[in-house]
Coordinates of C-alpha atoms in Angstrom, one line a residue:
X835 CA 38.7 -141.1 210.5
X836 CA 35.6 -139.2 209.5
X837 CA 34.1 -136.3 211.6
X838 CA 30.7 -134.7 210.9
X839 CA 29.1 -131.7 212.4
X840 CA 25.3 -131.2 212.3
X841 CA 23.0 -128.6 213.8
X842 CA 19.9 -130.9 214.3
X843 CA 17.5 -128.2 215.5
X844 CA 16.2 -130.4 218.4
X845 CA 17.5 -134.0 218.6
X846 CA 14.1 -135.3 219.7
X847 CA 12.6 -134.0 216.5
X848 CA 15.1 -136.0 214.4
X849 CA 14.1 -139.2 216.2
X850 CA 10.5 -139.5 215.1
X851 CA 9.5 -143.2 215.1
X852 CA 10.4 -145.6 213.5
X853 CA 13.7 -143.8 213.3
X854 CA 15.9 -144.6 216.3
X855 CA 19.0 -142.9 217.6
X856 CA 21.2 -145.6 216.3
X857 CA 19.7 -145.5 212.8
X858 CA 20.0 -141.7 212.8
X859 CA 23.7 -141.9 213.8
X860 CA 24.4 -144.7 211.3
X861 CA 22.9 -142.6 208.5
X862 CA 25.7 -140.0 209.0
X863 CA 28.4 -142.7 208.4
X864 CA 31.0 -141.1 210.6
X865 CA 33.4 -142.1 213.4
X866 CA 32.7 -138.9 215.4
X867 CA 29.4 -137.1 215.2
X868 CA 29.0 -133.6 216.7
X869 CA 25.5 -132.3 217.1
X870 CA 24.4 -128.8 218.1
X871 CA 21.1 -127.3 219.3
X872 CA 19.9 -130.5 220.8
X873 CA 17.4 -128.5 222.9
X874 CA 17.5 -131.0 225.8
X875 CA 17.8 -130.4 229.5
X876 CA 19.6 -132.8 231.7
X877 CA 16.4 -134.0 233.3
X878 CA 15.1 -135.0 229.8
X879 CA 18.0 -137.2 228.9
X880 CA 16.9 -140.8 228.6
X881 CA 18.5 -143.9 227.2
X882 CA 16.4 -143.7 224.0
X883 CA 17.8 -140.3 223.0
X884 CA 21.3 -140.4 224.7
X885 CA 22.7 -143.9 224.4
X886 CA 23.1 -146.1 221.2
X887 CA 24.9 -149.4 220.7
X888 CA 28.3 -148.9 219.1
X889 CA 28.7 -145.3 220.3
X890 CA 29.9 -143.5 223.4
X891 CA 28.0 -140.2 223.9
X892 CA 28.8 -136.9 225.7
X893 CA 26.3 -134.2 226.4
X894 CA 26.4 -130.6 227.6
X895 CA 23.0 -129.0 228.5
X896 CA 22.1 -125.5 229.4
X897 CA 22.2 -124.6 233.1
X898 CA 20.8 -121.0 232.9
X899 CA 17.2 -120.1 233.5
X900 CA 17.4 -116.7 231.8
X901 CA 14.7 -115.7 229.3
X902 CA 15.0 -117.6 226.1
X903 CA 17.8 -119.9 227.2
X904 CA 15.9 -123.0 228.5
X905 CA 15.8 -125.9 226.0
X906 CA 17.5 -123.7 223.5
X907 CA 21.1 -124.7 223.0
X908 CA 22.9 -127.9 224.0
X909 CA 25.6 -130.0 222.2
X910 CA 26.3 -133.7 222.0
X911 CA 29.3 -135.7 220.7
X912 CA 28.9 -139.4 219.7
X913 CA 32.1 -141.4 219.2
X914 CA 32.1 -144.8 217.6
X915 CA 33.5 -147.6 219.7
X916 CA 36.2 -148.7 220.0
X917 CA 38.1 -146.7 217.3
X918 CA 37.2 -143.1 218.3
X919 CA 36.5 -143.2 222.0
X920 CA 38.3 -140.2 223.6
X921 CA 40.8 -140.5 226.5
X922 CA 39.5 -137.4 228.2
X923 CA 36.4 -135.1 228.0
X924 CA 35.4 -131.7 229.3
X925 CA 32.0 -130.0 229.4
X926 CA 32.5 -126.4 228.5
X927 CA 35.9 -124.9 227.6
X928 CA 36.8 -123.1 230.8
X929 CA 37.0 -126.2 233.0
X930 CA 35.0 -124.5 235.7
X931 CA 32.0 -126.9 235.4
X932 CA 34.3 -129.6 237.0
X933 CA 35.6 -127.7 240.0
X934 CA 35.1 -128.9 243.6
X935 CA 34.3 -126.8 246.7
X936 CA 37.9 -125.6 247.0
X937 CA 37.9 -124.3 243.4
X938 CA 40.1 -127.1 242.0
X939 CA 39.3 -128.8 238.7
X940 CA 38.6 -132.5 239.4
X941 CA 39.0 -135.5 237.2
X942 CA 42.8 -135.8 236.8
X943 CA 43.6 -137.7 233.5
X944 CA 40.0 -137.7 232.6
X945 CA 40.2 -133.9 231.9
X946 CA 41.8 -132.4 228.7
X947 CA 43.8 -129.8 230.7
X948 CA 45.6 -126.6 229.6
X949 CA 43.1 -124.2 231.3
X950 CA 45.6 -121.6 232.5
X951 CA 45.3 -119.3 229.5
X952 CA 41.6 -118.9 229.8
X953 CA 41.4 -118.8 233.6
X954 CA 44.0 -116.0 233.7
X955 CA 42.2 -113.7 231.3
X956 CA 42.1 -110.0 232.2
X957 CA 38.8 -108.3 232.9
X958 CA 37.1 -111.7 233.2
X959 CA 36.3 -113.1 236.6
X960 CA 35.6 -116.7 237.3
X961 CA 31.9 -116.0 237.5
X962 CA 32.0 -114.3 234.1
X963 CA 33.8 -117.3 232.6
X964 CA 31.3 -119.7 234.2
X965 CA 28.4 -117.9 232.6
X966 CA 30.0 -118.7 229.2
X967 CA 29.6 -122.4 229.9
X968 CA 26.2 -122.3 231.5
X969 CA 24.4 -122.3 228.2
X970 CA 25.7 -125.7 227.1
X971 CA 27.6 -124.6 224.0
X972 CA 30.8 -126.5 224.1
X973 CA 32.2 -130.1 224.5
X974 CA 35.9 -130.8 224.4
X975 CA 37.2 -134.4 223.7
X976 CA 40.8 -135.6 223.6
X977 CA 41.4 -138.2 220.8
X978 CA 45.2 -138.5 221.3
X979 CA 46.4 -137.1 218.0
X980 CA 44.1 -134.0 218.3
X981 CA 41.7 -132.2 220.6
X982 CA 38.1 -131.8 219.2
X983 CA 35.9 -128.8 220.1
X984 CA 32.2 -129.3 219.4
X985 CA 30.8 -125.7 219.4
X986 CA 27.4 -124.0 219.1
X987 CA 28.1 -120.3 218.8
X988 CA 25.7 -117.7 220.3
X989 CA 23.3 -116.1 217.9
X990 CA 22.5 -112.4 218.1
X991 CA 19.2 -110.7 217.2
X992 CA 19.0 -107.3 215.6
X993 CA 20.0 -104.4 217.8
X994 CA 20.8 -106.7 220.8
X995 CA 24.0 -105.1 222.1
X996 CA 24.0 -107.1 225.3
X997 CA 23.9 -110.4 223.4
X998 CA 26.5 -109.2 220.9
X999 CA 29.0 -108.5 223.8
X1000 CA 28.3 -111.9 225.2
X1001 CA 29.2 -113.4 221.8
X1002 CA 32.5 -111.5 221.7
X1003 CA 33.4 -112.6 225.2
X1004 CA 32.6 -116.2 224.3
X1005 CA 34.9 -116.4 221.3
X1006 CA 37.8 -114.4 222.9
X1007 CA 37.8 -116.7 225.9
X1008 CA 37.6 -119.7 223.5
X1009 CA 40.6 -118.3 221.7
X1010 CA 42.7 -118.3 224.9
X1011 CA 41.8 -122.0 225.5
X1012 CA 43.0 -122.8 222.0
X1013 CA 46.2 -120.9 222.5
X1014 CA 46.9 -122.8 225.7
X1015 CA 46.6 -126.2 223.9
X1016 CA 48.7 -125.1 220.9
X1017 CA 51.5 -123.9 223.2
X1018 CA 51.6 -127.4 224.7
X1019 CA 52.0 -128.9 221.2
X1020 CA 48.5 -130.2 220.8
X1021 CA 46.6 -130.1 217.5
X1022 CA 43.1 -128.6 217.6
X1023 CA 40.0 -129.2 215.4
X1024 CA 36.9 -127.0 216.1
X1025 CA 33.7 -127.9 214.4
X1026 CA 30.1 -126.8 214.8
X1027 CA 27.6 -124.0 214.1
X1028 CA 29.7 -120.9 214.7
X1029 CA 26.9 -118.6 213.7
X1030 CA 29.5 -116.7 211.7
X1031 CA 29.7 -116.5 207.9
X1032 CA 33.4 -115.7 207.3
X1033 CA 33.5 -114.2 203.7
X1034 CA 31.0 -112.5 201.3
X1035 CA 31.0 -115.7 199.2
X1036 CA 29.6 -117.5 202.2
X1037 CA 26.4 -115.4 202.6
X1038 CA 23.6 -114.6 200.2
X1039 CA 23.0 -111.3 202.1
X1040 CA 26.5 -109.9 201.7
X1041 CA 25.6 -107.8 198.7
X1042 CA 22.7 -106.1 200.5
X1043 CA 24.8 -105.4 203.7
X1044 CA 27.4 -102.7 203.2
X1045 CA 28.8 -103.3 206.7
X1046 CA 29.3 -107.0 206.1
X1047 CA 33.1 -106.8 206.4
X1048 CA 33.0 -104.4 209.4
X1049 CA 31.4 -106.9 211.8
X1050 CA 33.6 -107.4 214.9
X1051 CA 32.7 -111.1 215.1
X1052 CA 33.6 -111.6 211.5
X1053 CA 36.9 -109.8 211.9
X1054 CA 37.7 -111.9 214.9
X1055 CA 37.2 -115.1 213.0
X1056 CA 39.4 -113.9 210.1
X1057 CA 42.2 -113.1 212.5
X1058 CA 42.3 -116.7 213.5
X1059 CA 43.1 -117.9 209.9
X1060 CA 46.6 -118.5 208.6
X1061 CA 46.2 -116.0 205.8
X1062 CA 45.9 -113.3 208.5
X1063 CA 48.6 -114.6 210.8
X1064 CA 46.4 -116.9 212.9
X1065 CA 46.9 -120.7 213.6
X1066 CA 43.8 -122.1 211.9
X1067 CA 42.8 -123.2 208.5
X1068 CA 39.2 -123.1 207.2
X1069 CA 39.2 -126.7 205.9
X1070 CA 36.3 -126.4 203.5
X1071 CA 37.7 -123.2 201.8
X1072 CA 41.1 -124.8 201.7
X1073 CA 39.7 -127.5 199.5
X1074 CA 37.0 -125.5 197.7
X1075 CA 38.3 -121.9 197.6
X1076 CA 36.0 -120.5 195.0
X1077 CA 32.8 -122.6 195.2
X1078 CA 29.7 -120.4 195.3
X1079 CA 26.4 -121.3 196.8
X1080 CA 28.0 -123.6 199.3
X1081 CA 25.5 -122.9 202.1
X1082 CA 24.7 -124.9 205.2
X1083 CA 21.7 -122.9 206.6
X1084 CA 18.5 -121.6 205.1
X1085 CA 15.8 -119.5 206.8
X1086 CA 12.9 -121.8 207.3
X1087 CA 10.4 -118.9 207.6
X1088 CA 11.1 -117.5 204.2
X1089 CA 11.4 -120.9 202.4
X1090 CA 14.8 -119.9 201.0
X1091 CA 15.9 -123.5 200.4
X1092 CA 13.8 -123.5 197.2
X1093 CA 16.3 -121.2 195.5
X1094 CA 19.4 -122.1 197.6
X1095 CA 19.4 -118.6 199.2
X1096 CA 21.3 -119.3 202.4
X1097 CA 24.5 -118.9 204.5
X1098 CA 27.5 -121.0 205.5
X1099 CA 27.5 -121.1 209.3
X1100 CA 28.6 -124.7 210.0
X1101 CA 32.4 -124.6 209.9
X1102 CA 35.4 -126.9 210.4
X1103 CA 38.8 -125.3 211.3
X1104 CA 42.0 -127.0 212.3
X1105 CA 45.4 -125.9 213.7
X1106 CA 48.7 -127.5 214.5
X1107 CA 51.5 -129.4 212.8
X1108 CA 51.2 -132.4 210.6
X1109 CA 52.6 -135.9 211.4
X1110 CA 54.7 -136.9 208.5
X1111 CA 58.4 -135.9 208.1
X1112 CA 60.0 -134.3 205.0
X1113 CA 63.3 -135.5 203.6
X1114 CA 65.5 -132.6 202.4
X1115 CA 66.6 -133.0 198.8
X1116 CA 70.0 -131.2 199.5
X1117 CA 71.2 -132.7 202.8
X1118 CA 69.3 -136.0 202.7
X1119 CA 68.5 -135.5 206.4
X1120 CA 65.2 -135.7 208.1
X1121 CA 63.4 -132.5 209.0
X1122 CA 60.4 -132.0 211.2
X1123 CA 57.2 -130.4 209.9
X1124 CA 57.8 -126.8 209.0
X1125 CA 55.4 -123.9 208.5
X1126 CA 54.6 -125.1 205.0
X1127 CA 53.1 -128.2 206.5
X1128 CA 49.9 -127.9 208.5
X1129 CA 47.5 -130.3 210.2
X1130 CA 44.5 -128.7 208.3
X1131 CA 46.1 -129.4 204.9
X1132 CA 48.4 -132.4 205.2
X1133 CA 46.1 -134.6 207.3
X1134 CA 42.8 -133.8 205.5
X1135 CA 41.7 -135.9 202.6
X1136 CA 38.3 -134.3 201.9
X1137 CA 35.7 -131.9 203.3
X1138 CA 32.2 -131.2 201.9
X1139 CA 28.6 -130.5 202.6
X1140 CA 26.0 -133.3 202.8
X1141 CA 23.3 -131.8 200.7
X1142 CA 21.3 -135.0 200.8
X1143 CA 20.1 -134.0 204.3
X1144 CA 18.6 -130.8 202.9
X1145 CA 14.9 -130.6 203.7
X1146 CA 13.8 -129.1 200.3
X1147 CA 13.6 -131.7 197.6
X1148 CA 12.7 -131.4 193.9
X1149 CA 9.2 -132.7 194.6
X1150 CA 8.5 -130.3 197.5
X1151 CA 5.5 -128.0 197.1
X1152 CA 6.6 -124.4 196.4
X1153 CA 4.9 -121.3 197.7
X1154 CA 2.4 -120.2 195.2
X1155 CA -0.9 -118.2 195.5
X1156 CA -0.3 -117.2 199.1
X1157 CA 0.0 -120.7 200.4
X1158 CA 3.0 -121.6 202.5
X1159 CA 5.3 -124.5 201.7
X1160 CA 4.4 -127.8 203.2
X1161 CA 6.1 -128.7 206.4
X1162 CA 9.5 -130.2 205.5
X1163 CA 11.2 -132.9 207.5
X1164 CA 14.6 -132.2 208.9
X1165 CA 16.7 -129.4 210.3
X1166 CA 17.2 -126.0 208.8
X1167 CA 21.0 -126.9 208.6
X1168 CA 22.8 -129.6 206.8
X1169 CA 25.8 -131.7 208.0
X1170 CA 29.4 -130.9 207.0
X1171 CA 32.1 -133.7 207.2
X1172 CA 35.9 -133.8 207.1
X1173 CA 37.8 -137.0 206.2
X1174 CA 41.1 -137.3 208.0
X1175 CA 44.0 -139.5 207.0
X1176 CA 44.7 -142.5 209.2
X1177 CA 45.5 -141.3 212.8
X1178 CA 48.0 -143.0 215.2
X1179 CA 46.3 -145.7 217.2
X1180 CA 45.5 -145.1 220.9
X1181 CA 46.5 -147.4 223.7
X1182 CA 43.7 -149.2 225.5
X1183 CA 42.1 -146.8 228.0
X1184 CA 39.0 -146.3 230.1
X1185 CA 35.9 -144.4 228.9
X1186 CA 35.9 -140.8 230.4
X1187 CA 33.4 -140.5 233.3
X1188 CA 31.6 -137.7 231.5
X1189 CA 30.0 -140.3 229.1
X1190 CA 26.2 -140.3 229.1
X1191 CA 25.9 -143.9 230.2
X1192 CA 27.4 -143.0 233.5
X1193 CA 24.8 -140.2 234.2
X1194 CA 22.4 -141.0 237.1
X1195 CA 19.5 -139.9 234.9
X1196 CA 20.4 -142.6 232.3
X1197 CA 20.9 -145.2 235.0
X1198 CA 17.5 -144.6 236.5
X1199 CA 18.3 -142.9 239.8
X1200 CA 16.4 -139.8 240.9
X1201 CA 18.3 -136.6 240.9
X1202 CA 16.0 -134.0 242.5
X1203 CA 12.7 -133.5 244.1
X1204 CA 11.5 -131.6 240.9
X1205 CA 12.2 -134.6 238.7
X1206 CA 10.6 -137.0 241.3
X1207 CA 7.4 -134.9 241.3
X1208 CA 7.4 -134.6 237.5
X1209 CA 7.6 -138.4 237.0
X1210 CA 5.0 -138.9 239.7
X1211 CA 2.6 -136.5 238.0
X1212 CA 3.0 -138.3 234.7
X1213 CA 2.3 -141.6 236.3
X1214 CA -0.8 -140.3 237.9
X1215 CA -2.1 -139.0 234.6
X1216 CA -1.4 -142.4 233.0
X1217 CA -3.4 -144.1 235.8
X1218 CA -6.3 -141.8 235.3
X1219 CA -6.3 -142.4 231.5
X1220 CA -6.1 -146.2 232.1
X1221 CA -9.1 -146.0 234.4
X1222 CA -11.1 -144.1 231.8
X1223 CA -10.3 -146.7 229.2
X1224 CA -11.3 -149.6 231.4
X1225 CA -14.6 -147.9 232.6
X1226 CA -17.5 -149.8 231.0
X1227 CA -19.7 -148.0 228.5
X1228 CA -23.4 -147.5 229.5
X1229 CA -26.0 -148.2 226.9
X1230 CA -29.4 -146.5 226.7
X1231 CA -32.0 -147.9 229.1
X1232 CA -35.1 -149.6 227.9
X1233 CA -38.0 -147.3 227.7
X1234 CA -40.8 -148.8 229.8
X1235 CA -42.5 -145.6 230.6
X1236 CA -42.6 -142.2 229.0
X1237 CA -42.4 -139.1 231.3
X1238 CA -42.7 -135.7 229.9
X1239 CA -39.6 -133.4 230.4
X1240 CA -37.6 -135.2 233.1
X1241 CA -35.8 -132.6 235.2
X1242 CA -32.3 -134.0 234.7
X1243 CA -32.7 -134.1 230.9
X1244 CA -34.1 -130.6 230.9
X1245 CA -31.1 -129.3 232.8
X1246 CA -28.8 -131.1 230.4
X1247 CA -30.6 -129.7 227.3
X1248 CA -30.4 -126.1 228.7
X1249 CA -26.7 -126.5 229.2
X1250 CA -26.3 -127.3 225.5
X1251 CA -28.3 -124.2 224.3
X1252 CA -25.3 -121.9 224.5
X1253 CA -23.2 -124.0 222.1
X1254 CA -22.8 -122.9 218.5
X1255 CA -24.8 -125.2 216.2
X1256 CA -23.2 -124.6 212.7
X1257 CA -21.6 -121.9 210.7
X1258 CA -24.9 -121.2 208.9
X1259 CA -26.9 -120.8 212.0
X1260 CA -24.2 -118.4 213.4
X1261 CA -24.9 -115.9 210.6
X1262 CA -28.7 -116.3 210.8
X1263 CA -30.9 -113.9 212.7
X1264 CA -32.6 -115.4 215.7
X1265 CA -36.3 -116.3 215.5
X1266 CA -38.8 -116.2 218.3
X1267 CA -41.5 -118.6 216.9
X1268 CA -41.3 -121.9 218.6
X1269 CA -38.0 -121.0 220.1
X1270 CA -38.3 -123.1 223.3
X1271 CA -39.3 -126.3 221.3
X1272 CA -36.6 -125.9 218.7
X1273 CA -33.8 -125.3 221.1
X1274 CA -34.7 -128.4 223.1
X1275 CA -34.9 -130.6 220.0
X1276 CA -31.7 -129.1 218.5
X1277 CA -29.8 -129.5 221.8
X1278 CA -30.8 -133.1 222.2
X1279 CA -29.9 -133.9 218.6
X1280 CA -26.6 -132.0 218.9
X1281 CA -25.7 -133.9 222.1
X1282 CA -25.8 -137.2 220.3
X1283 CA -24.5 -136.3 216.9
X1284 CA -21.4 -134.1 217.7
X1285 CA -19.3 -137.0 219.1
X1286 CA -16.2 -138.2 217.3
X1287 CA -16.6 -141.8 218.4
X1288 CA -17.3 -144.5 215.8
X1289 CA -19.3 -146.6 218.2
X1290 CA -23.0 -146.1 217.7
X1291 CA -25.2 -146.8 220.7
X1292 CA -28.2 -148.5 219.0
X1293 CA -31.1 -150.0 220.8
X1294 CA -31.8 -153.6 219.8
X1295 CA -35.3 -155.0 219.1
X1296 CA -35.4 -156.6 222.5
X1297 CA -34.3 -153.3 224.2
X1298 CA -36.1 -150.7 222.1
X1299 CA -37.0 -147.2 223.2
X1300 CA -39.9 -145.0 222.3
X1301 CA -39.5 -141.3 221.5
X1302 CA -42.5 -139.0 221.4
X1303 CA -42.6 -135.7 219.7
X1304 CA -45.3 -133.3 221.0
X1305 CA -47.1 -130.7 219.0
X1306 CA -46.0 -127.1 219.2
X1307 CA -48.6 -126.5 221.8
X1308 CA -47.4 -129.2 224.2
X1309 CA -44.5 -129.0 226.5
X1310 CA -41.8 -129.9 224.0
X1311 CA -39.9 -133.1 223.7
X1312 CA -41.0 -136.3 225.6
X1313 CA -38.1 -138.5 226.6
X1314 CA -37.6 -141.8 228.4
X1315 CA -36.9 -141.6 232.1
X1316 CA -33.3 -141.8 233.0
X1317 CA -31.7 -142.5 236.4
X1318 CA -28.9 -140.2 237.6
X1319 CA -26.2 -142.7 236.6
X1320 CA -27.5 -142.7 233.0
X1321 CA -27.7 -138.9 232.9
X1322 CA -24.0 -138.7 233.8
X1323 CA -23.1 -141.3 231.2
X1324 CA -25.0 -139.4 228.6
X1325 CA -22.8 -136.3 228.8
X1326 CA -19.5 -138.2 228.8
X1327 CA -19.7 -141.6 227.3
X1328 CA -22.6 -141.4 224.9
X1329 CA -21.6 -141.4 221.3
X1330 CA -23.9 -140.2 218.5
X1331 CA -27.1 -142.2 218.0
X1332 CA -27.5 -144.2 214.9
X1333 CA -29.5 -142.7 212.0
X1334 CA -32.1 -145.3 212.6
X1335 CA -32.8 -143.8 216.0
X1336 CA -32.4 -140.1 215.0
X1337 CA -35.1 -137.5 215.8
X1338 CA -36.9 -135.5 213.1
X1339 CA -36.0 -131.8 213.0
X1340 CA -38.2 -129.2 214.4
X1341 CA -40.2 -126.6 212.5
X1342 CA -37.6 -123.9 212.8
X1343 CA -35.1 -125.8 210.7
X1344 CA -35.1 -126.1 207.0
X1345 CA -36.6 -129.5 206.5
X1346 CA -39.3 -131.2 204.4
X1347 CA -41.0 -132.7 207.4
X1348 CA -44.7 -132.1 207.9
X1349 CA -46.3 -131.1 211.2
X1350 CA -47.2 -133.9 213.5
X1351 CA -50.9 -134.4 214.1
X1352 CA -51.9 -133.8 217.7
X1353 CA -54.5 -136.7 217.7
X1354 CA -51.8 -139.1 216.6
X1355 CA -49.5 -137.8 219.3
X1356 CA -52.1 -138.3 222.0
X1357 CA -52.7 -141.9 220.8
X1358 CA -49.0 -142.5 221.0
X1359 CA -48.9 -141.3 224.6
X1360 CA -51.6 -143.7 225.6
X1361 CA -49.8 -146.7 224.2
X1362 CA -46.3 -146.5 225.8
X1363 CA -45.2 -149.9 224.7
X1364 CA -45.8 -149.5 220.9
X1365 CA -42.7 -150.0 218.8
X1366 CA -41.3 -147.1 216.9
X1367 CA -39.6 -149.1 214.1
X1368 CA -42.5 -148.4 211.7
X1369 CA -41.7 -144.7 211.7
X1370 CA -37.9 -145.0 211.5
X1371 CA -37.6 -144.7 207.7
X1372 CA -39.5 -141.5 207.6
X1373 CA -37.4 -140.0 210.5
X1374 CA -34.2 -141.1 208.8
X1375 CA -35.1 -139.5 205.5
X1376 CA -36.2 -136.3 207.2
X1377 CA -33.0 -136.0 209.2
X1378 CA -30.7 -136.8 206.3
X1379 CA -32.5 -134.2 204.1
X1380 CA -32.1 -131.6 206.9
X1381 CA -28.4 -132.3 207.4
X1382 CA -27.8 -132.1 203.6
X1383 CA -29.4 -128.7 203.4
X1384 CA -27.5 -127.5 206.5
X1385 CA -24.2 -128.6 205.0
X1386 CA -24.9 -127.1 201.7
X1387 CA -25.9 -123.8 203.3
X1388 CA -22.8 -123.8 205.5
X1389 CA -20.6 -124.5 202.5
X1390 CA -22.1 -121.6 200.5
X1391 CA -21.7 -119.3 203.5
X1392 CA -18.1 -120.4 204.1
X1393 CA -17.2 -119.8 200.4
X1394 CA -18.7 -116.3 200.7
X1395 CA -16.5 -115.6 203.8
X1396 CA -13.4 -116.9 202.0
X1397 CA -14.1 -114.7 199.0
X1398 CA -14.5 -111.7 201.3
X1399 CA -11.3 -112.4 203.1
X1400 CA -9.4 -112.9 199.9
X1401 CA -10.6 -109.6 198.5
X1402 CA -9.0 -107.9 201.6
X1403 CA -5.5 -109.4 200.9
X1404 CA -3.7 -107.4 198.3
X1405 CA -2.0 -108.8 195.2
X1406 CA 1.8 -108.6 195.0
X1407 CA 3.1 -106.4 192.2
X1408 CA 5.7 -108.9 190.9
X1409 CA 3.5 -111.9 190.3
X1410 CA -0.1 -110.6 190.8
X1411 CA -0.7 -113.3 193.5
X1412 CA -2.3 -113.0 196.9
X1413 CA 0.2 -111.8 199.5
X1414 CA 1.1 -113.4 202.8
X1415 CA 0.3 -111.6 206.1
X1416 CA 2.8 -111.3 208.8
X1417 CA 3.1 -109.5 212.2
X1418 CA 6.0 -107.2 213.1
X1419 CA 7.8 -108.7 216.1
X1420 CA 10.8 -106.4 216.1
X1421 CA 10.7 -104.0 219.1
X1422 CA 9.9 -100.5 218.0
X1423 CA 7.0 -98.2 217.0
X1424 CA 5.6 -100.8 214.6
X1425 CA 5.7 -103.7 217.0
X1426 CA 2.5 -105.7 216.6
X1427 CA 1.5 -104.2 213.2
X1428 CA 0.4 -106.5 210.4
X1429 CA 1.8 -106.2 206.9
X1430 CA 1.6 -107.9 203.5
X1431 CA 4.4 -109.1 201.3
X1432 CA 4.9 -111.5 198.5
X1433 CA 4.1 -115.1 199.5
X1434 CA 6.8 -116.8 197.4
X1435 CA 10.1 -118.2 198.8
X1436 CA 13.0 -115.8 199.2
X1437 CA 15.7 -116.0 196.6
X1438 CA 18.1 -113.9 194.5
X1439 CA 16.7 -110.7 193.1
X1440 CA 17.8 -111.7 189.6
X1441 CA 15.4 -114.7 189.7
X1442 CA 11.8 -113.7 188.6
X1443 CA 10.4 -116.8 190.3
X1444 CA 11.6 -115.7 193.7
X1445 CA 9.9 -113.4 196.2
X1446 CA 9.3 -109.9 194.8
X1447 CA 9.9 -106.6 196.8
X1448 CA 6.2 -105.9 197.3
X1449 CA 5.4 -104.6 200.9
X1450 CA 2.3 -102.9 202.3
X1451 CA 1.1 -102.3 205.9
X1452 CA -2.4 -103.7 206.6
X1453 CA -3.5 -100.6 208.5
X1454 CA -2.3 -97.0 208.5
X1455 CA -1.9 -97.1 212.3
X1456 CA -0.9 -99.8 214.7

């Protein structure tokens, strides 16, 4: 039997199409798959992310609404059918999540049992114990020959004493549950992200932390090992006692995977007696398993880290020149597996009712008013989007009469004047000459050219349209007359006009167009039905030249801004490369201050290619 533990750092993120839940589980090639940090609430569980053919699944989701604890933790256990289906299952390790109104634990044979040790703890009320299970950090499954704990240990931020005490209470209560099972002759395997690095060899930060061995959490874990009189064996260190660099977690913010600068947080520990019997050489009698035989040594064939699931590969882009590493696919943890020897077969039994396929959310029934309203709001949004897609597009009307400055169009043009035209125009001083005319022309041009749609609304020869440009002394831009429905369509459905129908730029823009003769303009006004196709090539050339000049000017201006910004970023002393800028988030007098440090990935100080020790505050004051 093969068991794997994997902190997935959001289960939904690991199931990006075309990858499905079944294909993801099959890639781990295990009989029992324990996942941590699923980041799912119970209302978010669907068949696509909770149920897979060939597996029975069990979930524990967070129930607390305290700050930072929603969609944060969560564990899930997937058991291959029919060989690894448990006979009983518990959500949480105290059993209090399965109590009825009278305070009794329901479920009978479907529960693992042995709760007395944890429920009778001193200085811990039932409410205190219940809070330990509210964050969805534990699943317990009974597989006959052993009881499996799928754990996600609490993490503690710097100087967070309250959270540190919660972590101590969590593990001390968990220890009592283990002791209750071991007293009843059960064998225990605990896997998961413990958020504990047991020994200095398991952490790259141990050399720089003089209080590494003084941590209360670390001392508690060591007290549970056989070397210190405890019942458990650290299975990985039992097989690989001196392997260095055997890390399972890397800080994604510092890019430390590049230099394998991490920590071993994902652990597998086992306790209990082994199954085989030993024949005494002296008396030729059969003896039961003694202290020299242990479940974590005799029944384990192999245990190792699956580094092929590591995000950083040899072809990944390293951090150089102040640029961050490209976004890597996968979790910031890697899986760890243990291979057990063949276990005694189980008799035929029912699937525990805690299985995900029995949940009302998976079976399609509503659970609460909140979920009902949430689904209803989503359906309403989908209906609105569908109506938008089916709404017919309106084309430009045929120009049969030219009217100067229609009121609706003028209002539309004025609403566009406040928009930023381009990066170049943003840095230019405003001009007053011909301001009204240029703003109207630019706004009309901008309204039709800023759309992202690929559909070009282009009048045909049978449905052509005449545009008239007045001289600077006239009232501005002459446009065809629109009805109110067309005006509304122009603001929401109009894509950009084809270059064959584009307007020439006004005199305030940098173009090569010559001023329009007023006599020619007046003659055009008299003949409303004259076709404008004869003047299209000149207009196209003028507009293309203007746009080319604008893009070139904007590019030069943007390069100047980038150069100015780069000059303000200091160079690191170790590599003479632009630094990366960060913001201090730690509470204290420097909270919110920006600082600069080396942009390379974090690694050992002995490696010259890793991050150097350069540090500088951006400003003297906050």
